[in-house]
PDB file of C-alpha atoms in Angstrom:
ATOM      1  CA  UNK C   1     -16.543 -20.186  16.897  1.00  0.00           C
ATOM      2  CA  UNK C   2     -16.840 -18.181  20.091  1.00  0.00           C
ATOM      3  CA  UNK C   3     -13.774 -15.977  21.720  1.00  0.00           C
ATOM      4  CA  UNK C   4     -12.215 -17.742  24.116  1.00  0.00           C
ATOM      5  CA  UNK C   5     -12.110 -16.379  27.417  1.00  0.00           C
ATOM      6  CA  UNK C   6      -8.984 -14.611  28.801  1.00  0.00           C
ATOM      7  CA  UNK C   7      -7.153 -16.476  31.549  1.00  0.00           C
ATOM      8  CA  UNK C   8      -6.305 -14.930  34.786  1.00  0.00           C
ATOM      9  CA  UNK C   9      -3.454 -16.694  37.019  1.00  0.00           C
ATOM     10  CA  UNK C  10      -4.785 -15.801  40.540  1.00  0.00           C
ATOM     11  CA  UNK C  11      -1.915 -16.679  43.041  1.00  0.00           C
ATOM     12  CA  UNK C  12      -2.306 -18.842  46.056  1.00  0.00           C
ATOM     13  CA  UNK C  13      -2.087 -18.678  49.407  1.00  0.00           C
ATOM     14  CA  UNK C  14      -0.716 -21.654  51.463  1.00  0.00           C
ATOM     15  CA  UNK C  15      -2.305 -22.355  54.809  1.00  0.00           C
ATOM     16  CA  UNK C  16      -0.722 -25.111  57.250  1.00  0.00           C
ATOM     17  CA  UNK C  17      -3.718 -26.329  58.812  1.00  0.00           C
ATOM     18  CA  UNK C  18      -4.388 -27.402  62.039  1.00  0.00           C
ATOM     19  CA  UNK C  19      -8.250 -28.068  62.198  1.00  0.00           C
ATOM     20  CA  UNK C  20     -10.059 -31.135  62.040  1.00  0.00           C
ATOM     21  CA  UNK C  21     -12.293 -29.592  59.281  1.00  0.00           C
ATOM     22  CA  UNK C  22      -9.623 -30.750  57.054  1.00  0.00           C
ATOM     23  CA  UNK C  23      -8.320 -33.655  59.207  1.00  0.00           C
ATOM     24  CA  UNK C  24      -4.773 -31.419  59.838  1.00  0.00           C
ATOM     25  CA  UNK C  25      -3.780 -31.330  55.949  1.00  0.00           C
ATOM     26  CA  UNK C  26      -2.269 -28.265  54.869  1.00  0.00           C
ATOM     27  CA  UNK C  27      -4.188 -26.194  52.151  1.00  0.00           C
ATOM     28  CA  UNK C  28      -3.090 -24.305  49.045  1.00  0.00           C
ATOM     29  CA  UNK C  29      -5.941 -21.957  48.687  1.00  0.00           C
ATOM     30  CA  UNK C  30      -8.032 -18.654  47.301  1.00  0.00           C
ATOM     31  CA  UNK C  31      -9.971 -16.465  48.910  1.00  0.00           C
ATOM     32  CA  UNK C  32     -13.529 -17.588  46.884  1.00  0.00           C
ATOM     33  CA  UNK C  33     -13.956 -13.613  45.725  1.00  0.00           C
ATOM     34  CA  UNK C  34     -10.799 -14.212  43.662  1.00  0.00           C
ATOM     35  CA  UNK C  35     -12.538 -16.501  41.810  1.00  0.00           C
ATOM     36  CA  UNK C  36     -16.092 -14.597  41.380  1.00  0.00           C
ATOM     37  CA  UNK C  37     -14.882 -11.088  40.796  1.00  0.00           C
ATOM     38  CA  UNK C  38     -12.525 -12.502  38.080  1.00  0.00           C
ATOM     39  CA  UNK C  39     -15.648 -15.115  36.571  1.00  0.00           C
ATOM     40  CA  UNK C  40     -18.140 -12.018  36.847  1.00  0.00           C
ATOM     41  CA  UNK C  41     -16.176 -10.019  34.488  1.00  0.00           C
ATOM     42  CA  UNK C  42     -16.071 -12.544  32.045  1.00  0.00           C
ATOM     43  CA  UNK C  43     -12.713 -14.200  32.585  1.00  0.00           C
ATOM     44  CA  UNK C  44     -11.057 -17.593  34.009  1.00  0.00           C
ATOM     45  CA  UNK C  45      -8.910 -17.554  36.725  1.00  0.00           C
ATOM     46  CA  UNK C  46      -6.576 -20.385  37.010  1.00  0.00           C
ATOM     47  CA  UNK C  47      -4.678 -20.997  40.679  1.00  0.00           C
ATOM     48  CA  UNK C  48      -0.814 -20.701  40.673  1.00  0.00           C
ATOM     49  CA  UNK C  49       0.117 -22.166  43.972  1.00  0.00           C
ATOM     50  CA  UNK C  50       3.294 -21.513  45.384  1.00  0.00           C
ATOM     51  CA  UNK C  51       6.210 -22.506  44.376  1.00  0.00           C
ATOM     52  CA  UNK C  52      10.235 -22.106  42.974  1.00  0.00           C
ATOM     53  CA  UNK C  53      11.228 -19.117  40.555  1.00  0.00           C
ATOM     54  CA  UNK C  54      12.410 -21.855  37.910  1.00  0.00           C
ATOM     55  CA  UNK C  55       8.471 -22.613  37.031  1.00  0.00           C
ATOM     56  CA  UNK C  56       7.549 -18.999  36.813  1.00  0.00           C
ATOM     57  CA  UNK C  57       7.381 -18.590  33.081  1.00  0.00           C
ATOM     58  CA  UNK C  58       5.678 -22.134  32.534  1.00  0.00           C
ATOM     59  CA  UNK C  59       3.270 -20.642  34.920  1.00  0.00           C
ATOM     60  CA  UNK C  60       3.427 -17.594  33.010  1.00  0.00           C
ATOM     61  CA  UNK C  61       2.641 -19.462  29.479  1.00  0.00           C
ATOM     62  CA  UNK C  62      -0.211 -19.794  30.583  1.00  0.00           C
ATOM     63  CA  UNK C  63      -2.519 -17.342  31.659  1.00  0.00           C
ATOM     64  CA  UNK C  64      -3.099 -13.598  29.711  1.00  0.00           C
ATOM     65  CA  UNK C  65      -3.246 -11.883  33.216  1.00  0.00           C
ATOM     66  CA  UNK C  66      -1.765 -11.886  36.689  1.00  0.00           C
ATOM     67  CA  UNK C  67      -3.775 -11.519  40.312  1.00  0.00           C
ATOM     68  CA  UNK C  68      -1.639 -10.766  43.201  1.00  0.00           C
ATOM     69  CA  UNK C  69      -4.209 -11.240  45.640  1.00  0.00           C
ATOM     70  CA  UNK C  70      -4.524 -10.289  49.743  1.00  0.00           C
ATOM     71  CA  UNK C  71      -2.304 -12.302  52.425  1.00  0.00           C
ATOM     72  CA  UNK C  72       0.700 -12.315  54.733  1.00  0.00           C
ATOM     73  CA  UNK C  73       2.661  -8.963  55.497  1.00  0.00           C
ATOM     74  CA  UNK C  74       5.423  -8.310  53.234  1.00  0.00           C
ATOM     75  CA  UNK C  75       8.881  -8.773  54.560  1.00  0.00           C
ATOM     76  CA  UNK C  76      10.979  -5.535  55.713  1.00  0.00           C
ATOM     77  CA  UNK C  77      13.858  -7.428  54.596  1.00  0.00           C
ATOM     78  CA  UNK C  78      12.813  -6.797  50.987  1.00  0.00           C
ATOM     79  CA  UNK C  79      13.055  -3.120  51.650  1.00  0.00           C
ATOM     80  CA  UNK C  80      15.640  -2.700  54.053  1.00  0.00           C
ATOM     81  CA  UNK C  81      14.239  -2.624  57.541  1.00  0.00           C
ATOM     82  CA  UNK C  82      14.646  -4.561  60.492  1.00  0.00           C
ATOM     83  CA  UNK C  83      11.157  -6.713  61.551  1.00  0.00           C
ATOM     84  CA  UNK C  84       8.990  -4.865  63.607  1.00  0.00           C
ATOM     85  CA  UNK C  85       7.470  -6.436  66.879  1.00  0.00           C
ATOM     86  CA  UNK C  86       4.140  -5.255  64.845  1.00  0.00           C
ATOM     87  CA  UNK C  87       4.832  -7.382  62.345  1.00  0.00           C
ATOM     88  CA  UNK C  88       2.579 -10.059  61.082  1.00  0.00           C
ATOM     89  CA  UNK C  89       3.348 -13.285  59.806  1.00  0.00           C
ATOM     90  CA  UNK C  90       5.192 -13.295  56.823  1.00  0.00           C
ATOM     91  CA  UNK C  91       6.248 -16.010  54.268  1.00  0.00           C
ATOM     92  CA  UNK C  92       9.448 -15.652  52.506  1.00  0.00           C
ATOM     93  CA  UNK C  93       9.200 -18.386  49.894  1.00  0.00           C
ATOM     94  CA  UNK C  94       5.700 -16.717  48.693  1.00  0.00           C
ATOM     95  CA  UNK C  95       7.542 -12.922  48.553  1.00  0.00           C
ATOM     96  CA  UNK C  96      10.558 -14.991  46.796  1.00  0.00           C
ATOM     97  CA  UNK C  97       8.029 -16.934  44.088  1.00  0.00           C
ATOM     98  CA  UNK C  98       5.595 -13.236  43.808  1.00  0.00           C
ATOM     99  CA  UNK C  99       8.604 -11.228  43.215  1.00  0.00           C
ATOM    100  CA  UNK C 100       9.719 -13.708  40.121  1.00  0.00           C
ATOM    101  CA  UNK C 101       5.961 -13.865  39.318  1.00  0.00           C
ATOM    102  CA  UNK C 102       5.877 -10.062  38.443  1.00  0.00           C
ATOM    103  CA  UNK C 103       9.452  -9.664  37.276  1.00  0.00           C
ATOM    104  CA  UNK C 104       8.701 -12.532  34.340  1.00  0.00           C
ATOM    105  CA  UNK C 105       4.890 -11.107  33.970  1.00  0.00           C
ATOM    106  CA  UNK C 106       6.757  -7.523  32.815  1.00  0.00           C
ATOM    107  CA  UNK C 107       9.313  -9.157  30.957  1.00  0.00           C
ATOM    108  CA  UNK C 108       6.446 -10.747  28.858  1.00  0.00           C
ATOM    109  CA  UNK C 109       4.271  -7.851  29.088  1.00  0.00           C
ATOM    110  CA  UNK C 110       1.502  -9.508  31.077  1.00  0.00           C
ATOM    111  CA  UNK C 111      -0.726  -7.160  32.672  1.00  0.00           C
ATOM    112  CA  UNK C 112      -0.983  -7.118  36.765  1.00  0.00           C
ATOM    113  CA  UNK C 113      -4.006  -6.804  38.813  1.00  0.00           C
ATOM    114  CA  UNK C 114      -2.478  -6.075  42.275  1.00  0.00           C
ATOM    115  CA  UNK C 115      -4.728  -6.410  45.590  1.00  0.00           C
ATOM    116  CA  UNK C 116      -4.029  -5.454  49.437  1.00  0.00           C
ATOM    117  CA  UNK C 117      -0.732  -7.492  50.049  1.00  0.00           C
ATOM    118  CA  UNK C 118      -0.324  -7.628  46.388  1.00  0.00           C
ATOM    119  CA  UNK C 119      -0.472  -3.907  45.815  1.00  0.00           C
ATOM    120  CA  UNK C 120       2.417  -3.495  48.889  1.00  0.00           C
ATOM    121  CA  UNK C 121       4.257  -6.240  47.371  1.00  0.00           C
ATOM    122  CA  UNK C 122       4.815  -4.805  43.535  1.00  0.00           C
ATOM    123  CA  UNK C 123       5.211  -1.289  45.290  1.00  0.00           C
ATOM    124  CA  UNK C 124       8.289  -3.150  47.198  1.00  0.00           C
ATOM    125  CA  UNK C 125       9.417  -4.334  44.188  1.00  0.00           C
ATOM    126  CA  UNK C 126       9.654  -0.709  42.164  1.00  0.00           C
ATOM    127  CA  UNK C 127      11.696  -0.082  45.393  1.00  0.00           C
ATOM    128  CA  UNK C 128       9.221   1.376  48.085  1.00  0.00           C
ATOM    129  CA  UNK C 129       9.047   1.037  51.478  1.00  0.00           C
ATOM    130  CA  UNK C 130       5.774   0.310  53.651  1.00  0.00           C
ATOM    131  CA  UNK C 131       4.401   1.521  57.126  1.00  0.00           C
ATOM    132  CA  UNK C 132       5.085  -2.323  59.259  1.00  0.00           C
ATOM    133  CA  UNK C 133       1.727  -1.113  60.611  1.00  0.00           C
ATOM    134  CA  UNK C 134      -1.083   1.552  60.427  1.00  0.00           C
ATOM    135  CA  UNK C 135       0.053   3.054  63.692  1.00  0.00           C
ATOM    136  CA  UNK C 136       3.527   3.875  62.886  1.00  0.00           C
ATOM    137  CA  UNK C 137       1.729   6.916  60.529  1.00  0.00           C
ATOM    138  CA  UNK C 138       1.861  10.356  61.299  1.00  0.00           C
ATOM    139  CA  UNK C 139      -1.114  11.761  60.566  1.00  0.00           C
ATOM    140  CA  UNK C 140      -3.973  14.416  61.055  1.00  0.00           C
ATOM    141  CA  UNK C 141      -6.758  12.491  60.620  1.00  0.00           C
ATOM    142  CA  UNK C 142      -7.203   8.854  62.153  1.00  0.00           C
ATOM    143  CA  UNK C 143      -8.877   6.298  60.161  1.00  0.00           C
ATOM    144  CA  UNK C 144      -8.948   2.453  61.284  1.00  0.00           C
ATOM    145  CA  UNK C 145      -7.462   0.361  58.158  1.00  0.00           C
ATOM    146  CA  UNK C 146      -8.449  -3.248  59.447  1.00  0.00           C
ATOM    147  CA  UNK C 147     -12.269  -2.917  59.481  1.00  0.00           C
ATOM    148  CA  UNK C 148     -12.148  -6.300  60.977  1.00  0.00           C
ATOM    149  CA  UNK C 149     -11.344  -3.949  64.767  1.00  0.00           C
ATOM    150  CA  UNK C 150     -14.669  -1.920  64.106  1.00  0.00           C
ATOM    151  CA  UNK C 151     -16.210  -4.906  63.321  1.00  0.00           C
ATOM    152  CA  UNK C 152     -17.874  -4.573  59.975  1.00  0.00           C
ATOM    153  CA  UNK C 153     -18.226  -7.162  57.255  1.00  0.00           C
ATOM    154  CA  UNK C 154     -15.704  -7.491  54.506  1.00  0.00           C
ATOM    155  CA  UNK C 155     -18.047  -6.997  51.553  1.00  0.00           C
ATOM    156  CA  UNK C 156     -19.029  -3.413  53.085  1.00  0.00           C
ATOM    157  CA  UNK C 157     -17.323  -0.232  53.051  1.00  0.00           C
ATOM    158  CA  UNK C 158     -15.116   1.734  56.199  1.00  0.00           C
ATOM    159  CA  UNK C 159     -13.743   4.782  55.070  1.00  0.00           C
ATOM    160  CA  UNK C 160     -13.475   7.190  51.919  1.00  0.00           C
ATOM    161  CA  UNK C 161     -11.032   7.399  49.152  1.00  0.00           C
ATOM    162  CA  UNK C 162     -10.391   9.837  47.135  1.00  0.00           C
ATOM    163  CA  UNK C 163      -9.761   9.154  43.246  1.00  0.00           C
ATOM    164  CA  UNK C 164      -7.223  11.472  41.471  1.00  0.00           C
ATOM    165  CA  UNK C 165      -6.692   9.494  38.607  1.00  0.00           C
ATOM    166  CA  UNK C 166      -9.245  10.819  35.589  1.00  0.00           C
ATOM    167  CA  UNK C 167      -9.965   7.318  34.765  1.00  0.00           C
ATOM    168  CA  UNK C 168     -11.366   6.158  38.015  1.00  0.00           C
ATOM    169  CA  UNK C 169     -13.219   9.097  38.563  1.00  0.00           C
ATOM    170  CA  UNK C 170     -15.093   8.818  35.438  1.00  0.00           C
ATOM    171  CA  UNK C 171     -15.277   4.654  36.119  1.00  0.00           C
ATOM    172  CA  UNK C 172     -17.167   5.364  39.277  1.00  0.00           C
ATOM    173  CA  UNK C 173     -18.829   8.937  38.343  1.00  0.00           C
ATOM    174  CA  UNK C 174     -17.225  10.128  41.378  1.00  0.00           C
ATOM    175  CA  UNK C 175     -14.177  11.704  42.682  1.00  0.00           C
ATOM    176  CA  UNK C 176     -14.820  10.281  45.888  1.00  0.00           C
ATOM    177  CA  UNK C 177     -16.142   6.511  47.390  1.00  0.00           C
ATOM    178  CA  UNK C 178     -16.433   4.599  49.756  1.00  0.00           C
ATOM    179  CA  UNK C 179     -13.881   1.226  50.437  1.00  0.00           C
ATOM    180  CA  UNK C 180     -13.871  -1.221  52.558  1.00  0.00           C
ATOM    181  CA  UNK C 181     -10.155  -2.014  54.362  1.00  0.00           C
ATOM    182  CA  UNK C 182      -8.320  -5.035  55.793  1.00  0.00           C
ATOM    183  CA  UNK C 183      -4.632  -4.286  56.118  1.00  0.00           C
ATOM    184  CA  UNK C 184      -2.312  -3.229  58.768  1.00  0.00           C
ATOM    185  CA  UNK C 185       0.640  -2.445  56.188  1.00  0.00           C
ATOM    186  CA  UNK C 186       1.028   0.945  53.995  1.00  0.00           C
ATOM    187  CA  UNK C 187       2.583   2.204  51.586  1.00  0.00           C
ATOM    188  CA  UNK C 188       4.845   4.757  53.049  1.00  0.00           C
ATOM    189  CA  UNK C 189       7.829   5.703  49.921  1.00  0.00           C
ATOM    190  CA  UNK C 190       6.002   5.352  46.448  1.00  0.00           C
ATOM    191  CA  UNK C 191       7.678   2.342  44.129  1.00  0.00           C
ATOM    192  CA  UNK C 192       9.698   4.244  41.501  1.00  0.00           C
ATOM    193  CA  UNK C 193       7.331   5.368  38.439  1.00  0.00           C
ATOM    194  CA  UNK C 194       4.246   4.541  40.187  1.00  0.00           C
ATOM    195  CA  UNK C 195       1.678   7.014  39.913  1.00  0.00           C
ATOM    196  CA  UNK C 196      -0.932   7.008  42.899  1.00  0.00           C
ATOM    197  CA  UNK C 197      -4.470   6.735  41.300  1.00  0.00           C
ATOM    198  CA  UNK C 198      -6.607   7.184  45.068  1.00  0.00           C
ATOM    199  CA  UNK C 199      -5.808   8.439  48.641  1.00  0.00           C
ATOM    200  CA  UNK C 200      -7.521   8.080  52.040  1.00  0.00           C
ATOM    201  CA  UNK C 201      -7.931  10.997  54.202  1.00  0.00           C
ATOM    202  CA  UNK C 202      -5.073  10.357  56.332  1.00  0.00           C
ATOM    203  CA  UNK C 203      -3.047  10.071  53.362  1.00  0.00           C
ATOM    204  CA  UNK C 204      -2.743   6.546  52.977  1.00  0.00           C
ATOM    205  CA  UNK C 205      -2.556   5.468  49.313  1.00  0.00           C
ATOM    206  CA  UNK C 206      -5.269   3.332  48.356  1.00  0.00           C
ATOM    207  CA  UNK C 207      -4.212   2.732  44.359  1.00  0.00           C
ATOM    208  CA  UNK C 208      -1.597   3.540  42.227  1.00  0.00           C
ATOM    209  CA  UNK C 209      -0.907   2.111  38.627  1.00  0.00           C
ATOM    210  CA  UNK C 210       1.853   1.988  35.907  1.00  0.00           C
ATOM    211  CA  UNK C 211       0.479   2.345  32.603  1.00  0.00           C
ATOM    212  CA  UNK C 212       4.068   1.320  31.271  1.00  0.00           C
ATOM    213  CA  UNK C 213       4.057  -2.134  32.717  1.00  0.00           C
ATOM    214  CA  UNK C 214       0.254  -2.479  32.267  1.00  0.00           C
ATOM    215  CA  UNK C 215       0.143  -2.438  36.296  1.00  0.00           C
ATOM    216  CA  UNK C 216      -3.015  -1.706  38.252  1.00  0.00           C
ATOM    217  CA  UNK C 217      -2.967  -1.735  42.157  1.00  0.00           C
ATOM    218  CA  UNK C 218      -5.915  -1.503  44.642  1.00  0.00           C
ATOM    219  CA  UNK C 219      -5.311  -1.584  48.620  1.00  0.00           C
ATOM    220  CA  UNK C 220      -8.761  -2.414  48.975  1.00  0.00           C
ATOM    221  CA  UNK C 221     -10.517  -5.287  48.029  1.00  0.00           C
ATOM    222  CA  UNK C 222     -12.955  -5.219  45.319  1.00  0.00           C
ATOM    223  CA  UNK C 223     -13.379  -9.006  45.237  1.00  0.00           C
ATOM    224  CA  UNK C 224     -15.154  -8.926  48.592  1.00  0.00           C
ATOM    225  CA  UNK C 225     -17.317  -5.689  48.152  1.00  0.00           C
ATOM    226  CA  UNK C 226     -18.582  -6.805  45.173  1.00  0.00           C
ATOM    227  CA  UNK C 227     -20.833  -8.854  46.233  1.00  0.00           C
ATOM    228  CA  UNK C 228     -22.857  -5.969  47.924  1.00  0.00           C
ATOM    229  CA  UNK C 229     -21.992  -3.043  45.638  1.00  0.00           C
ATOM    230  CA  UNK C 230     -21.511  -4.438  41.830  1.00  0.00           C
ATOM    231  CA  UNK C 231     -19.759  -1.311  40.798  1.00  0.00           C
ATOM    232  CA  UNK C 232     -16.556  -2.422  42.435  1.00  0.00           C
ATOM    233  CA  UNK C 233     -16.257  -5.143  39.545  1.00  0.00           C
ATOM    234  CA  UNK C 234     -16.162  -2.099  36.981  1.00  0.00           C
ATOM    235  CA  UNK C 235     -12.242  -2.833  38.512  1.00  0.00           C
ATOM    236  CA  UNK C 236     -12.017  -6.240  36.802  1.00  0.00           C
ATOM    237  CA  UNK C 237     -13.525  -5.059  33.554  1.00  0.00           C
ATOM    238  CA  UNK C 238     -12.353  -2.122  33.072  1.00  0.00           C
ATOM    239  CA  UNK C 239      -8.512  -4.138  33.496  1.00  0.00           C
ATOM    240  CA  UNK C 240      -9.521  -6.569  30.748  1.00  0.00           C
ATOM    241  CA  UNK C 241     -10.614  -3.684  28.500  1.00  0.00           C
ATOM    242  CA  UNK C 242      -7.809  -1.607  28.818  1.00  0.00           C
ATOM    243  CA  UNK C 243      -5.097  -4.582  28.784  1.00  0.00           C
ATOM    244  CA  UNK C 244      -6.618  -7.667  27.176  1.00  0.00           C
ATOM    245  CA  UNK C 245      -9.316  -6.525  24.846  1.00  0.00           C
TER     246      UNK C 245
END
């Protein structure tokens, strides 16, 4: 008999539609690089779509592994700040259903995989605060953190991290690489016992982890830049090695 292959609950986005592509119907939905980068490394994923906290830990039952994927902003209201008129569109019932996703995933010790939004959202949640957007940062150095302004395509990089996490470094043979970037938000205060595991330049923090709660977090999106630079699913691998192996 073969192993069976882990299961990854990969979180869903809802879109209300309003194109005649899908004759107006709204969509629940995954980016399709959800699906590859977790299939490439050997794993299922299995969509979660939205819903109410009481389902969480039948969702939960389920799967070996949570993906908090890319999507809306995060609300200020989870971290104490009025809306900004930078702001982008948010969805409360998806922070409210995330939020009971990751509290019930640690109570279970279920390993997260955290990506863009999903990164700022489990910061939020380990009480940190974010940047509403990229140009409320102070800093010395400018770097553009929605490539999509530049233009250049998702699956290729825009600006350089830097790793400080020995684990990384030696994952990628590198203490530095290159990332691509599609968010507006940052992490401004750090989550309490976070540890940040890569930095950009302008000293934005690009990953952090929590080796406690089995927690790894990525503000860029390996998903997408696999597809032109197959080192980037050493992320996904590496997480099922270290937490479900």
């Amino acid at each position: 008999m073969t192993n069976s292959k882990k299961i990854f609950g990969v979180v869903a986005n809802f879109f209300q539609n309003s194109s005649e592509l899908f004759a107006k119907e709204n969509l629940t939905y995954t980016m399709q690089g959800n699906i590859d980068s977790v299939v490439a490394a050997g794993a299922l994923p299995l969509l979660i779509p939205i819903g109410i906290p009481a389902d969480v830990n039948q969702y939960l039952s389920k799967i070996d592994a949570l993906l908090l994927p890319g999507g809306q902003d995060v609300s200020p209201d989870l971290y104490g700040e009025a809306p900004s008129d930078l702001l982008g569109a948010t969805s409360t019932k998806r922070d409210t259903f995330e939020n009971a996703l990751i509290q019930g995933a640690i109570s279970r010790d279920i390993p997260i995989l955290a990506i863009c939004r999903g990164a700022q959202l489990v910061n939020v949640y380990f009480g940190g605060s974010l940047y509403q957007d990229e140009s409320m940062i102070k800093r010395s150095v400018n770097i553009e953190h929605d490539q999509t302004k530049i233009p250049v395509q998702n699956d290729q990089p825009s600006h350089l991290v830097q790793l400080k996490d020995p684990t990384l470094i030696q994952m990628f043979e590198s203490s530095e690489i290159q990332v691509n970037s599609l968010h507006h938000q940052a992490i401004k205060k750090l989550g309490k016992g976070l540890t940040i595991t890569a930095k950009a330049k302008d000293g934005v923090i690009e990953g952090f982890n929590d080796s406690k709660h089995h927690i790894a977090a990525y503000q860029w999106h390996p998903e997408m830049m696999f597809r032109s630079d197959k080192a980037m699913l050493k992320i996904f691998t590496k997480f099922i090695s270290d937490f479900l192996e």
